[in-house]
Short mmCIF file of C-alpha atoms in Angstrom, two decimals:
data_model
loop_
_atom_site.label_atom_id
_atom_site.label_comp_id
_atom_site.label_asym_id
_atom_site.label_seq_id
_atom_site.Cartn_x
_atom_site.Cartn_y
_atom_site.Cartn_z
CA MET X 1 0.90 -3.71 -17.72
CA ALA X 2 3.96 -5.91 -17.30
CA ASN X 3 2.75 -9.32 -16.10
CA GLY X 4 -0.15 -7.64 -14.39
CA MET X 5 2.02 -6.00 -11.78
CA VAL X 6 0.76 -2.80 -10.09
CA ILE X 7 2.10 -0.65 -7.24
CA ALA X 8 -0.62 0.16 -4.81
CA GLN X 9 -0.06 3.10 -2.30
CA THR X 10 -1.48 4.23 0.98
CA THR X 11 -0.25 6.44 3.79
CA SER X 12 -0.16 5.99 7.50
CA ASP X 13 0.28 8.47 10.48
CA GLY X 14 3.01 6.50 12.18
CA GLU X 15 5.96 4.21 11.37
CA ASP X 16 4.74 1.42 13.62
CA GLN X 17 1.36 1.42 11.87
CA ALA X 18 3.03 1.54 8.42
CA ARG X 19 5.22 -1.43 9.37
CA ALA X 20 2.10 -3.41 10.58
CA LEU X 21 0.33 -2.68 7.34
CA ALA X 22 3.42 -3.75 5.36
CA ARG X 23 4.11 -6.99 7.30
CA GLY X 24 0.41 -8.00 7.29
CA ALA X 25 0.06 -7.79 3.58
CA VAL X 26 3.33 -9.66 2.82
CA GLU X 27 2.51 -12.37 5.41
CA ARG X 28 -0.84 -12.98 3.58
CA LYS X 29 0.83 -12.89 0.18
CA LEU X 30 -1.19 -9.95 -0.86
CA ALA X 31 2.00 -8.23 -1.91
CA ALA X 32 5.38 -9.65 -2.85
CA GLY X 33 7.11 -6.69 -1.22
CA VAL X 34 6.43 -3.32 0.39
CA HIS X 35 8.46 -0.07 0.60
CA ILE X 36 7.89 2.37 3.38
CA ASP X 37 9.19 5.97 2.64
CA ALA X 38 10.35 7.89 5.69
CA PRO X 39 8.18 10.72 6.86
CA ILE X 40 6.60 12.92 4.30
CA THR X 41 4.56 16.06 4.82
CA ALA X 42 0.95 15.88 3.68
CA PHE X 43 -1.40 18.81 3.14
CA TYR X 44 -5.09 18.03 2.38
CA TRP X 45 -8.67 19.20 2.77
CA TRP X 46 -10.48 17.57 5.64
CA LYS X 47 -13.81 18.62 7.01
CA SER X 48 -13.68 22.04 5.25
CA GLU X 49 -10.17 22.95 6.48
CA VAL X 50 -6.63 22.51 5.23
CA GLU X 51 -4.79 19.95 7.41
CA THR X 52 -1.19 19.05 7.55
CA ALA X 53 0.36 15.91 8.88
CA GLN X 54 3.36 13.84 8.93
CA GLU X 55 2.83 10.47 7.16
CA TRP X 56 4.61 7.43 5.93
CA ARG X 57 4.00 6.35 2.26
CA ILE X 58 3.51 2.64 1.94
CA SER X 59 3.98 1.20 -1.58
CA TYR X 60 2.77 -2.47 -2.15
CA MET X 61 4.29 -4.44 -5.17
CA THR X 62 1.45 -6.74 -6.08
CA THR X 63 -0.65 -7.92 -9.15
CA THR X 64 -3.96 -6.99 -10.50
CA ASP X 65 -5.22 -10.49 -9.38
CA ARG X 66 -4.45 -9.81 -5.75
CA LEU X 67 -5.48 -6.09 -5.76
CA PRO X 68 -9.11 -6.54 -4.58
CA GLU X 69 -8.10 -8.68 -1.64
CA LEU X 70 -5.19 -6.26 -0.74
CA GLU X 71 -7.63 -3.32 -0.88
CA ALA X 72 -10.31 -5.09 1.25
CA TRP X 73 -7.66 -6.17 3.88
CA LEU X 74 -6.20 -2.60 3.95
CA HIS X 75 -9.58 -0.97 4.59
CA GLU X 76 -10.16 -3.44 7.38
CA HIS X 77 -6.92 -2.77 9.10
CA HIS X 78 -6.21 0.87 8.33
CA PRO X 79 -6.93 3.42 11.10
CA TYR X 80 -7.94 6.29 8.76
CA ASP X 81 -11.66 6.96 8.04
CA VAL X 82 -10.71 7.47 4.41
CA PRO X 83 -7.25 6.02 3.60
CA GLN X 84 -5.45 7.00 0.48
CA TRP X 85 -5.67 4.09 -1.97
CA ILE X 86 -4.18 4.52 -5.39
CA THR X 87 -2.77 2.08 -7.85
CA LEU X 88 -0.10 2.68 -10.45
CA PRO X 89 0.34 0.49 -13.46
CA VAL X 90 3.77 -0.99 -14.03
CA SER X 91 4.42 -0.86 -17.81
CA GLY X 92 7.85 -2.59 -17.76
CA GLY X 93 10.77 -3.80 -15.75
CA SER X 94 13.14 -6.65 -15.18
CA GLU X 95 11.43 -9.89 -16.26
CA ALA X 96 13.01 -11.67 -13.23
CA TYR X 97 11.65 -9.16 -10.78
CA LEU X 98 8.15 -9.05 -12.34
CA SER X 99 8.02 -12.86 -12.28
CA TRP X 100 9.10 -12.80 -8.72
CA VAL X 101 6.21 -10.45 -7.84
CA VAL X 102 3.77 -12.82 -9.58
CA GLU X 103 5.27 -15.94 -7.95
CA GLU X 104 5.20 -14.40 -4.38
CA THR X 105 1.55 -13.32 -4.70
CA THR X 106 0.30 -16.61 -6.10
CA ARG X 107 -2.08 -18.26 -3.71
CA ASP X 108 -0.87 -21.54 -2.34
#
């Protein structure tokens, strides 16, 4: 992974909730930046049935060092019983951007 950067993703059932989850993580320096993708359509199994829902994908730019705290914070503030939580390794990128992510997620 490039400088230990990862992209962590979850989803939310509304734009306001997605914005709150994004802002809260950035304010706490758990992520350097967050992208919210406009509504996507999700299909999934839930309680033995196929469900469909409109969701907003939230992508956190963070580091492996901050990942455990971000995950704990997300589970505390997320309204879903079982929120999506996946991480994607970053294998390369602009050194300036990768350094910025590390700098912005470093604890004061």
